């Protein structure tokens, strides 16, 4: 009857027709321009079938439809708002046609029906879901909300409370929850999904099920059944305000849309949705979150490509049972890779095992892990004071103190203790991999593996390739990081590698602002309002002032001209007065331990008095906008330099490293995506304005060329 590239239509018995989504040369079904066009042709073909009594919608893939083609969003969202709205209205006319067929329509949902997949299913009269399938509307996680009629059909099918919860939350639901919510009508075992859906269709075609009444309910206003919907919306609004990420307006816009569209009939509500969707699609958050999704896919592919050159890690070893080493050992063991953990002090080993026991206990208490599984994880971490059994490890991670001489001694010992083919990885945050490799007999087996603290929680691992590091060593460590549930990004050796190098001029900008008379509490407030999880003063306190000074000195020494400091360093001043941050309770702020054992921040007038020593011209007033510009511009410039110099392979990998490693606000999409949003012309203009502050603020020649040619990083 119809055969396209994404859909086929075939006749069944008794006047029934099957419309099957089966995207050629692809493992999944998704809604792109071609699929929407073919859906219209398929509906037309089905409607023309002589004696048509019902339509069954199925999928030939492992999942029904995973959503819209996110790769096509960039081109669509770059169009004027009116064109985005018109595009959505055109797509919605196809779903109207599906909903307007003069016979019952039943959809059989297997695997996942997400976003546009669920929206298509909502246009049918009955939904039959496999027991192991999931459905949901995750668009809010992309800075969007449903645009194929989901905000209109879901509240009319399942009620306004379900619609608010599903659309604003964005989480998929399993079969029992979806059936209880009224989003699907029947649940079937996977093996009989198609037969069950055919049975439902047959019953509807025979008039045993009143499909016309169900369809009619979707065409009018949302039924309230006497419920106080104003109270429901107010409660949803309060909840949303409390948890809504900064500068991500999609959820609140969806809530307002749902409220405004409730009293309207379907077509009026759909017109509102199209207009609201077009508006939200043009926001910075939508563009950035869509790019993050695409960048995540690119990073995963790059990691798999690197891992293919390495070996599978079955056993590991860690030297150093401190916070980092203990965290690495725990994360490895909890992911099924047993690990030997060595330290020179029994107390450190006890501390490392104690921390692992505490983390496991929390998981058991929360019901995320069975006690016997937790016991197994703990038993797979073997603490010891010698190098015994290090010759069984595929990867050995060195996590001792950041001191070149000490690391050299330990690394030589590891070469002797490990197998000749074992990969040795240094968890260093600032020391050059080539310098660390100098005394090694097998530098090709040596690589950097920079974890971020706290290791069990932070997803990023920088894998640092030295000049002599082999592809096998890089691939093996990437494979190990993936096995640990981490996101590895391969970078080239150099001062600070990638993330800390980019963060250094950002922190220099903070120091320069203080020296120029700015108030650190205002700086923190401005940067937190901008979207950072914590301002730079607070961040320095959390990291440790002495650690920050040490890392900055090493990185700045690698770029003596560009990262030179011409002002008194506030961090060095703090360290000189014994103010190290949270670790000793005094930093820019004063800290007290709460009843739950967490440090609580308090203002400290003493710090402000001390800082007068670095403020040669006394306090000065700055606007929040100027603070943001002075803080963010050096970060953009350094990011551009890292990409230009080949420290990292792509803009996507660079931006993902910043998002995962330092908590850069997600609505920015990364430093380079933020530069694209500002426009390189604007970045260069800011560079000219602040050029007198130093080389950290000066756009590169390549950036200036991009500005002239109106090019972007994405």
XYZ file of C-alpha atoms in Angstrom:
714
model
C 0.000 0.000 0.000
C 2.848 2.345 0.851
C 6.581 1.848 1.223
C 8.807 4.712 2.302
C 12.254 5.061 3.822
C 10.851 5.273 7.357
C 7.305 3.884 7.199
C 5.425 1.146 5.408
C 1.697 0.458 5.235
C 0.250 -3.002 4.613
C -3.220 -4.523 4.570
C -4.217 -7.027 7.232
C -7.363 -9.135 7.403
C -10.918 -7.891 7.982
C -10.337 -4.347 6.719
C -7.501 -3.628 9.140
C -4.317 -1.852 8.078
C -0.884 -1.798 9.723
C 1.267 1.330 9.691
C 4.779 0.256 10.708
C 7.670 2.579 11.565
C 10.835 0.927 10.228
C 13.559 3.423 9.433
C 15.893 1.960 6.831
C 19.620 1.692 7.587
C 19.095 2.855 11.173
C 18.742 1.045 14.495
C 16.074 3.430 15.779
C 12.975 5.252 14.635
C 12.911 9.022 15.012
C 10.856 11.902 13.712
C 12.702 13.961 11.164
C 11.331 15.948 8.245
C 11.255 12.863 6.021
C 9.400 10.727 8.571
C 6.748 13.390 9.173
C 6.234 13.718 5.407
C 6.003 9.943 4.990
C 3.536 9.724 7.872
C 1.172 11.983 5.926
C 1.560 9.779 2.843
C 1.025 6.656 4.946
C -2.156 8.061 6.500
C -3.446 8.978 3.050
C -2.704 5.464 1.794
C -4.447 3.884 4.781
C -7.495 6.142 4.441
C -7.848 5.130 0.778
C -7.961 1.410 1.601
C -11.284 -0.023 0.511
C -13.323 -1.310 3.413
C -11.003 0.224 6.039
C -12.153 -0.649 9.578
C -9.109 0.183 11.734
C -5.415 1.103 11.799
C -2.702 -0.582 13.859
C 0.526 1.391 14.436
C 3.677 -0.609 15.231
C 7.459 -0.433 15.130
C 9.874 -2.940 13.615
C 12.730 -1.664 15.792
C 13.607 -2.523 19.384
C 11.982 0.749 20.401
C 8.838 2.390 19.090
C 10.071 5.957 18.382
C 12.804 7.544 20.501
C 11.757 11.107 19.695
C 12.490 13.872 17.253
C 15.699 14.124 15.246
C 17.640 16.351 17.620
C 20.410 16.732 15.055
C 18.002 18.764 12.938
C 17.068 21.191 15.713
C 20.007 23.512 15.064
C 18.928 24.291 11.508
C 15.286 24.660 12.546
C 15.969 26.860 15.571
C 18.221 29.178 13.561
C 15.210 30.246 11.515
C 13.035 33.230 12.484
C 10.526 32.525 15.236
C 7.578 32.743 12.833
C 9.128 30.061 10.601
C 9.688 27.748 13.577
C 6.029 28.177 14.509
C 4.872 27.505 10.942
C 7.035 24.378 10.784
C 5.453 23.039 13.955
C 1.950 23.805 12.739
C 2.685 21.958 9.493
C 3.911 18.895 11.403
C 0.873 19.035 13.670
C -1.445 18.869 10.671
C -0.049 15.372 10.060
C -0.983 14.304 13.592
C -4.420 15.903 13.021
C -4.801 13.639 9.993
C -3.912 10.604 12.090
C -6.378 11.663 14.764
C -8.989 12.358 12.092
C -9.060 8.940 10.421
C -12.688 7.736 10.269
C -11.791 4.454 11.978
C -10.229 3.474 15.331
C -6.463 3.734 15.657
C -4.481 1.591 18.124
C -0.741 1.861 18.745
C 1.486 -0.944 20.040
C 4.399 0.555 21.973
C 7.581 -1.426 22.495
C 10.917 -0.296 23.952
C 10.812 3.470 24.308
C 8.270 6.014 23.098
C 9.802 9.338 24.027
C 9.058 12.909 22.994
C 7.551 12.859 19.512
C 7.135 9.094 19.814
C 4.699 9.455 22.703
C 3.076 12.481 21.060
C 2.327 10.348 17.992
C 0.881 7.636 20.245
C -1.331 10.200 21.982
C -2.934 10.975 18.611
C -4.188 7.360 18.508
C -7.356 6.227 20.257
C -5.825 3.434 22.351
C -2.281 2.764 23.508
C -1.035 -0.734 24.307
C 2.322 -0.802 26.088
C 4.758 -3.683 26.481
C 5.528 -4.554 30.112
C 9.210 -3.717 29.646
C 8.624 -0.486 27.718
C 8.860 3.128 28.875
C 7.143 6.312 27.734
C 7.787 9.966 28.499
C 8.197 13.553 27.371
C 11.826 14.509 28.167
C 11.941 17.740 26.137
C 12.372 19.967 29.216
C 15.849 18.470 29.605
C 16.695 20.015 26.243
C 15.391 23.411 27.307
C 12.152 22.764 25.394
C 8.691 21.291 25.864
C 6.609 19.047 23.569
C 5.863 20.643 20.207
C 3.969 17.889 18.353
C 0.791 18.346 20.379
C 1.982 16.763 23.612
C 0.980 19.713 25.796
C -2.498 19.548 24.259
C -3.252 15.817 24.057
C -1.674 14.588 27.311
C -3.863 16.693 29.663
C -6.942 15.726 27.647
C -6.023 12.028 27.840
C -4.681 11.724 31.397
C -5.640 14.930 33.207
C -3.829 18.131 34.062
C -1.970 16.800 37.113
C -0.373 13.986 35.104
C 0.456 16.409 32.282
C 2.167 18.816 34.681
C 4.154 16.048 36.330
C 5.252 14.408 33.086
C 5.990 17.538 31.055
C 7.678 19.575 33.798
C 9.618 16.610 35.175
C 10.749 15.095 31.888
C 11.312 11.628 33.363
C 10.197 8.481 31.486
C 7.684 6.174 33.162
C 7.582 2.385 33.172
C 4.515 0.437 32.153
C 2.733 0.145 35.547
C 3.084 3.880 36.272
C 2.040 4.841 32.739
C -1.077 2.650 32.974
C -1.949 3.985 36.441
C -1.553 7.563 35.155
C -3.970 6.837 32.320
C -1.408 7.622 29.616
C -1.665 4.077 28.228
C -4.747 1.886 28.219
C -3.433 -1.677 28.240
C -0.187 -3.404 29.221
C 0.916 -6.620 27.511
C 3.805 -9.054 27.804
C 6.313 -8.178 25.075
C 5.750 -11.434 23.178
C 2.015 -10.773 22.784
C 2.143 -6.982 22.330
C 1.084 -7.031 18.684
C -1.629 -9.638 19.232
C -3.013 -7.684 22.207
C -3.053 -4.444 20.196
C -4.796 -6.240 17.302
C -7.394 -7.598 19.720
C -8.052 -4.087 21.069
C -8.332 -2.774 17.511
C -10.760 -5.529 16.577
C -12.944 -4.781 19.593
C -12.964 -1.082 18.740
C -13.797 -1.808 15.093
C -16.713 -4.019 16.179
C -18.064 -1.248 18.416
C -17.227 -3.026 21.681
C -15.009 -0.095 22.670
C -16.287 3.480 22.312
C -13.333 4.973 20.466
C -15.408 7.896 19.185
C -16.063 9.149 22.719
C -12.367 8.982 23.544
C -11.505 10.921 20.422
C -14.162 13.520 21.100
C -12.699 14.138 24.570
C -9.380 15.101 22.963
C -10.978 17.722 20.735
C -12.492 19.882 23.464
C -11.218 21.732 26.549
C -9.440 19.859 29.339
C -11.962 18.278 31.699
C -11.632 19.466 35.284
C -14.367 17.350 36.909
C -14.837 20.015 39.568
C -11.200 20.013 40.653
C -9.647 23.352 41.687
C -7.061 23.579 38.904
C -5.862 27.002 40.086
C -4.608 25.376 43.294
C -2.931 22.629 41.259
C -1.114 25.170 39.121
C -0.060 27.282 42.097
C 1.405 24.247 43.846
C 3.187 23.181 40.645
C 4.572 26.704 40.291
C 5.913 26.733 43.862
C 7.598 23.359 43.358
C 9.062 24.478 40.049
C 10.492 27.737 41.394
C 12.263 25.793 44.148
C 14.006 23.374 41.784
C 14.153 25.123 38.411
C 17.708 25.552 37.057
C 18.741 29.162 36.555
C 18.185 30.655 33.128
C 16.203 27.627 31.888
C 12.673 28.941 31.259
C 11.167 25.936 29.424
C 9.419 24.316 32.391
C 7.797 27.549 33.583
C 6.767 28.416 30.026
C 5.207 24.955 29.665
C 3.283 25.432 32.905
C 1.893 28.774 31.711
C 1.033 27.230 28.339
C -0.840 24.340 29.958
C -2.821 26.763 32.089
C -3.719 29.070 29.200
C -4.651 26.189 26.878
C -6.887 24.329 29.340
C -10.200 26.046 28.430
C -9.518 25.978 24.668
C -10.535 23.385 22.122
C -7.787 21.307 20.534
C -6.981 23.514 17.547
C -6.761 26.704 19.606
C -4.567 24.949 22.162
C -2.294 23.616 19.422
C -1.871 27.120 17.994
C -0.808 28.321 21.449
C 1.646 25.421 21.721
C 3.229 26.181 18.354
C 3.712 29.847 19.233
C 5.103 29.093 22.699
C 7.383 26.347 21.364
C 8.818 28.671 18.707
C 9.550 31.279 21.360
C 11.282 28.840 23.716
C 13.248 27.294 20.826
C 14.979 30.646 20.305
C 16.266 30.864 23.886
C 19.907 30.479 24.846
C 19.079 27.524 27.086
C 17.370 25.561 24.307
C 20.260 26.068 21.898
C 22.810 25.131 24.539
C 21.035 22.091 25.976
C 20.400 20.687 22.507
C 24.088 21.171 21.723
C 25.035 19.438 24.987
C 22.934 16.436 23.946
C 24.694 16.287 20.579
C 28.096 16.858 22.190
C 27.483 13.993 24.611
C 26.966 11.682 21.635
C 30.172 12.929 20.020
C 32.147 12.461 23.253
C 30.804 8.913 23.649
C 31.788 8.038 20.083
C 35.265 9.512 20.564
C 35.727 7.517 23.781
C 34.651 4.269 22.099
C 37.036 4.980 19.249
C 39.955 5.451 21.671
C 38.920 2.409 23.729
C 39.054 0.219 20.639
C 42.855 0.711 20.629
C 43.244 -0.433 24.228
C 42.845 -3.532 26.357
C 39.981 -4.465 28.645
C 40.828 -3.856 32.300
C 39.972 -6.769 34.598
C 42.082 -5.871 37.630
C 43.484 -2.553 38.830
C 45.845 -1.217 41.472
C 45.996 2.159 43.189
C 48.920 3.707 45.040
C 47.875 6.280 47.624
C 44.878 5.734 49.887
C 44.030 9.387 50.453
C 40.831 11.091 49.372
C 41.580 10.704 45.658
C 43.175 7.247 45.766
C 40.486 5.884 48.056
C 37.781 7.353 45.822
C 39.360 5.784 42.731
C 39.601 2.373 44.423
C 35.992 2.546 45.618
C 34.655 3.604 42.207
C 36.603 0.850 40.467
C 35.410 -1.851 42.869
C 31.800 -0.656 42.829
C 31.819 -1.107 39.049
C 33.050 -4.689 39.269
C 36.793 -4.166 38.778
C 38.696 -5.458 41.838
C 41.542 -3.279 43.030
C 44.630 -3.522 45.216
C 45.158 -0.299 47.212
C 48.623 0.462 48.606
C 49.821 3.143 50.965
C 52.876 3.588 53.170
C 50.741 4.247 56.261
C 48.240 1.842 57.818
C 46.191 4.799 59.046
C 45.679 5.983 55.464
C 44.583 2.515 54.391
C 42.115 2.382 57.272
C 40.841 5.808 56.250
C 40.399 4.726 52.612
C 38.536 1.537 53.513
C 36.461 3.415 56.088
C 35.389 5.937 53.445
C 34.422 3.095 51.082
C 32.434 1.421 53.856
C 30.618 4.696 54.585
C 29.707 5.258 50.926
C 28.418 1.695 50.591
C 26.439 1.995 53.804
C 24.669 5.078 52.431
C 23.668 3.148 49.307
C 22.371 0.230 51.382
C 20.387 2.560 53.660
C 18.883 4.317 50.632
C 17.836 0.965 49.177
C 20.043 1.329 46.097
C 22.277 -1.627 46.988
C 21.746 -4.954 48.761
C 23.956 -5.624 51.789
C 25.542 -8.729 50.251
C 26.472 -6.730 47.126
C 27.983 -3.994 49.308
C 30.002 -6.613 51.206
C 31.253 -7.955 47.876
C 32.371 -4.523 46.718
C 34.252 -3.892 49.963
C 35.908 -7.319 49.792
C 37.181 -6.529 46.260
C 39.296 -3.638 47.620
C 42.472 -5.159 49.080
C 44.397 -2.677 51.280
C 48.099 -3.373 51.760
C 51.447 -1.794 52.656
C 53.453 -3.597 49.938
C 53.407 -4.008 46.175
C 52.211 -7.590 46.467
C 49.923 -8.641 43.570
C 50.624 -5.456 41.609
C 51.854 -7.768 38.845
C 48.220 -8.888 38.326
C 46.929 -5.406 37.476
C 46.161 -4.252 33.938
C 46.181 -0.600 35.037
C 48.037 0.929 37.980
C 46.873 4.370 39.110
C 49.372 6.521 40.989
C 47.581 8.968 43.307
C 50.254 10.185 45.703
C 51.033 13.771 46.705
C 51.572 16.387 43.944
C 55.358 16.458 44.278
C 57.529 15.695 41.245
C 60.345 13.983 43.180
C 57.992 11.781 45.192
C 56.016 10.836 42.106
C 59.232 9.980 40.232
C 60.273 7.587 42.992
C 56.849 5.937 43.186
C 56.517 5.612 39.398
C 59.901 3.862 39.141
C 58.752 1.439 41.847
C 55.534 0.797 39.927
C 57.408 -0.091 36.764
C 59.348 -2.700 38.747
C 56.291 -4.033 40.599
C 53.873 -4.208 37.662
C 53.749 -6.323 34.534
C 55.812 -5.082 31.595
C 52.605 -4.459 29.636
C 50.715 -2.790 32.498
C 49.567 0.768 31.874
C 50.620 3.212 34.592
C 48.383 6.247 34.992
C 49.190 9.274 37.117
C 46.272 11.038 38.771
C 47.843 14.478 38.619
C 46.082 17.806 38.350
C 49.013 19.966 37.297
C 52.326 18.132 36.777
C 53.344 17.548 33.161
C 53.055 13.947 31.976
C 56.301 14.199 29.986
C 58.150 15.415 33.076
C 56.679 12.609 35.160
C 57.653 10.053 32.489
C 61.305 11.152 32.393
C 62.740 8.363 34.621
C 60.557 5.580 33.196
C 61.944 2.771 31.069
C 58.623 2.311 29.287
C 57.137 5.825 28.791
C 54.870 4.448 26.062
C 52.913 2.692 28.831
C 52.503 5.886 30.848
C 49.497 8.222 30.668
C 47.749 10.854 32.761
C 44.401 10.036 34.354
C 43.109 13.170 36.065
C 40.070 12.476 38.233
C 38.014 15.278 39.744
C 37.079 15.424 43.413
C 34.980 13.799 44.840
C 35.804 10.875 42.567
C 32.620 8.815 43.156
C 30.448 11.776 42.120
C 32.369 13.716 39.470
C 31.849 12.242 35.976
C 34.866 13.696 34.156
C 38.257 12.048 33.713
C 40.930 13.818 31.680
C 43.102 11.251 29.914
C 46.394 12.984 29.152
C 48.557 11.810 26.285
C 52.276 12.473 26.693
C 54.701 12.798 23.784
C 55.639 9.095 24.050
C 52.304 7.687 25.232
C 51.065 4.889 22.965
C 47.576 4.563 21.528
C 47.258 1.315 23.477
C 47.925 3.068 26.787
C 45.419 5.833 25.995
C 42.818 3.320 24.829
C 43.270 1.079 27.882
C 42.807 3.968 30.323
C 39.820 5.290 28.356
C 38.326 1.796 28.513
C 38.956 1.678 32.280
C 37.328 5.084 32.789
C 34.272 3.979 30.802
C 34.064 0.817 32.916
C 34.021 3.049 35.997
C 31.024 4.945 34.624
C 33.092 8.042 33.885
C 33.245 10.315 30.840
C 36.846 10.254 29.596
C 38.102 13.060 27.370
C 41.540 12.703 25.814
C 43.731 15.821 25.967
C 47.294 16.697 25.086
C 49.954 17.144 27.741
C 50.669 20.712 28.814
C 50.504 22.968 31.880
C 47.145 22.370 33.583
C 46.078 20.053 30.738
C 42.622 21.346 29.738
C 40.170 22.119 32.555
C 42.579 23.559 35.128
C 44.368 25.541 32.432
C 41.091 27.171 31.378
C 40.038 27.726 34.993
C 43.310 29.486 35.860
C 42.683 32.773 33.979
C 39.119 32.720 35.321
C 40.554 32.641 38.846
C 43.115 35.272 37.875
C 40.221 37.485 36.813
C 38.761 37.029 40.291
C 42.062 38.022 41.917
C 42.409 41.057 39.664
C 38.862 42.188 40.481
C 39.656 41.986 44.204
C 42.905 43.886 43.702
C 40.972 46.546 41.778
C 38.684 47.027 44.775
C 35.736 44.693 44.139
C 33.910 43.008 47.007
C 34.268 39.202 46.953
C 30.742 38.615 48.266
C 29.338 40.700 45.414
C 31.487 38.746 42.946
C 30.175 35.455 44.325
C 26.582 36.704 44.220
C 26.965 37.972 40.638
C 28.515 34.739 39.354
C 25.976 32.570 41.170
C 23.157 34.675 39.713
C 24.824 34.129 36.335
C 24.428 30.389 36.926
C 27.611 29.042 38.518
C 26.926 26.617 41.403
C 29.279 28.674 43.568
C 31.150 31.928 43.174
C 34.962 32.043 42.884
C 35.622 33.027 46.511
C 33.490 30.168 47.804
C 35.028 27.783 45.261
C 38.530 28.667 46.453
C 37.454 27.960 50.018
C 36.054 24.558 49.011
C 39.093 23.536 46.942
C 41.560 24.865 49.509
C 43.408 28.137 49.160
C 46.857 26.522 49.356
C 45.912 23.970 46.688
C 44.649 26.732 44.406
C 47.846 28.751 44.822
C 50.041 25.707 44.168
C 48.208 24.648 40.992
C 48.060 28.226 39.667
C 51.804 28.714 40.168
C 52.601 25.589 38.134
C 50.217 26.483 35.301
C 51.215 30.154 35.139
C 54.880 29.161 35.038
C 54.107 27.298 31.814
C 52.734 30.476 30.213
C 54.930 33.198 31.747
C 54.037 35.909 29.242
C 50.318 35.374 28.840
C 49.377 34.410 32.393
C 51.705 36.758 34.206
C 50.271 38.475 37.259
C 50.769 42.220 37.738
C 48.690 42.598 40.916
C 49.001 41.414 44.487
C 47.528 37.909 44.791
C 44.633 37.751 47.308
C 44.953 33.951 47.571
C 48.615 34.142 48.587
C 47.613 36.756 51.162
C 44.987 34.398 52.593
C 47.434 31.496 52.777
C 50.019 33.726 54.480
C 47.447 34.450 57.192
C 46.632 30.772 57.627
C 43.244 31.021 55.933
C 43.026 27.856 53.826
C 39.269 27.630 53.379
C 36.940 24.911 54.572
C 39.813 22.616 55.527
C 40.626 24.805 58.565
C 37.369 26.748 58.860
C 38.731 30.109 57.689
C 39.000 31.449 54.158
C 37.112 34.218 52.429
C 34.300 33.008 54.650
C 34.152 31.473 58.120
C 32.840 27.911 58.470
C 31.081 26.050 61.265
C 30.200 22.367 61.181
C 26.450 21.685 61.189
C 24.661 18.925 63.092
C 24.860 16.872 59.884
C 28.631 17.278 59.790
C 28.727 19.700 56.857
C 30.573 23.047 56.836
C 28.209 26.023 56.889
C 29.390 29.306 55.361
C 29.218 32.590 57.296
C 30.440 36.116 56.411
C 33.772 37.024 57.979
C 34.652 40.738 58.350
C 38.266 39.785 59.116
C 38.778 38.572 55.537
C 37.526 41.864 54.129
C 39.947 43.800 56.364
C 42.863 41.572 55.268
C 42.052 42.136 51.602
C 42.625 45.862 51.983
C 46.318 45.011 51.746
C 45.957 44.024 48.067
C 43.647 46.898 47.145
C 46.107 49.678 46.416
C 43.392 52.170 45.513
C 40.824 51.017 48.058
C 37.296 49.675 47.489
C 35.578 50.369 44.183
C 32.075 49.785 42.912
C 31.442 47.412 40.004
C 28.189 46.497 38.298
C 27.243 42.827 38.202
C 27.404 42.950 34.397
C 31.016 44.176 34.470
C 31.935 41.475 36.989
C 30.486 38.775 34.712
C 32.261 40.176 31.651
C 35.625 40.384 33.423
C 35.269 36.878 34.843
C 34.030 35.104 31.713
C 36.111 36.718 28.957
C 39.464 35.166 30.006
C 37.774 31.766 30.252
C 36.497 32.116 26.667
C 39.881 33.267 25.372
C 41.762 30.416 27.056
C 39.227 27.915 25.724
C 39.746 29.226 22.205
C 43.527 28.934 22.626
C 43.245 25.332 23.831
C 41.213 24.426 20.767
C 43.546 26.283 18.417
C 46.585 24.574 19.925
C 45.067 21.106 19.644
C 44.979 20.463 23.393
C 41.605 18.843 22.733
C 40.193 17.513 19.472
C 36.908 19.427 19.233
C 34.838 22.276 20.613
C 32.290 19.723 21.822
C 34.858 17.821 23.890
C 36.260 21.052 25.342
C 32.863 22.353 26.367
C 31.773 18.994 27.804
C 34.959 18.895 29.904
C 34.093 22.284 31.412
C 30.464 21.342 32.007
C 31.399 18.077 33.717
C 34.583 19.196 35.449
C 33.905 22.634 36.928
C 30.130 23.029 36.853
C 29.958 25.643 34.091
C 26.264 26.610 33.863
C 24.530 24.211 31.479
C 22.419 26.937 29.873
C 25.679 28.352 28.462
C 26.459 25.061 26.724
C 30.175 25.536 27.411
C 32.664 28.355 26.948
C 32.749 28.127 23.152
C 28.994 27.680 22.809
C 28.654 30.788 25.000
C 31.015 32.620 22.641
C 28.749 31.605 19.761
C 25.713 32.921 21.634
C 27.410 36.252 22.303
C 28.785 36.309 18.768
C 32.520 36.513 18.104
C 32.054 40.158 17.129
C 30.824 40.861 20.665
C 33.639 38.819 22.202
C 36.226 40.832 20.253
C 34.500 44.056 21.270
C 34.760 43.037 24.951
C 38.371 42.082 24.358
C 39.132 45.581 23.121
C 37.349 47.118 26.110
C 39.343 45.112 28.671
C 42.629 44.735 26.769
C 44.490 46.933 29.267
C 43.882 44.321 31.973
C 46.401 41.988 30.344
C 46.971 39.257 27.733
C 44.347 37.045 29.379
C 41.668 39.350 27.935
C 42.956 39.628 24.370
C 41.158 37.687 21.652
C 43.412 35.556 19.458
C 44.006 36.351 15.764
C 41.900 33.302 14.881
C 39.024 34.612 16.999
C 39.266 37.983 15.281
C 39.180 36.293 11.869
C 36.098 34.330 12.923
C 34.455 37.572 14.029
C 35.169 39.249 10.692
C 33.808 36.259 8.770
C 30.859 35.797 11.164
C 31.838 32.180 11.818
C 31.002 30.099 14.871
C 32.520 27.220 16.817
C 29.379 25.156 16.209
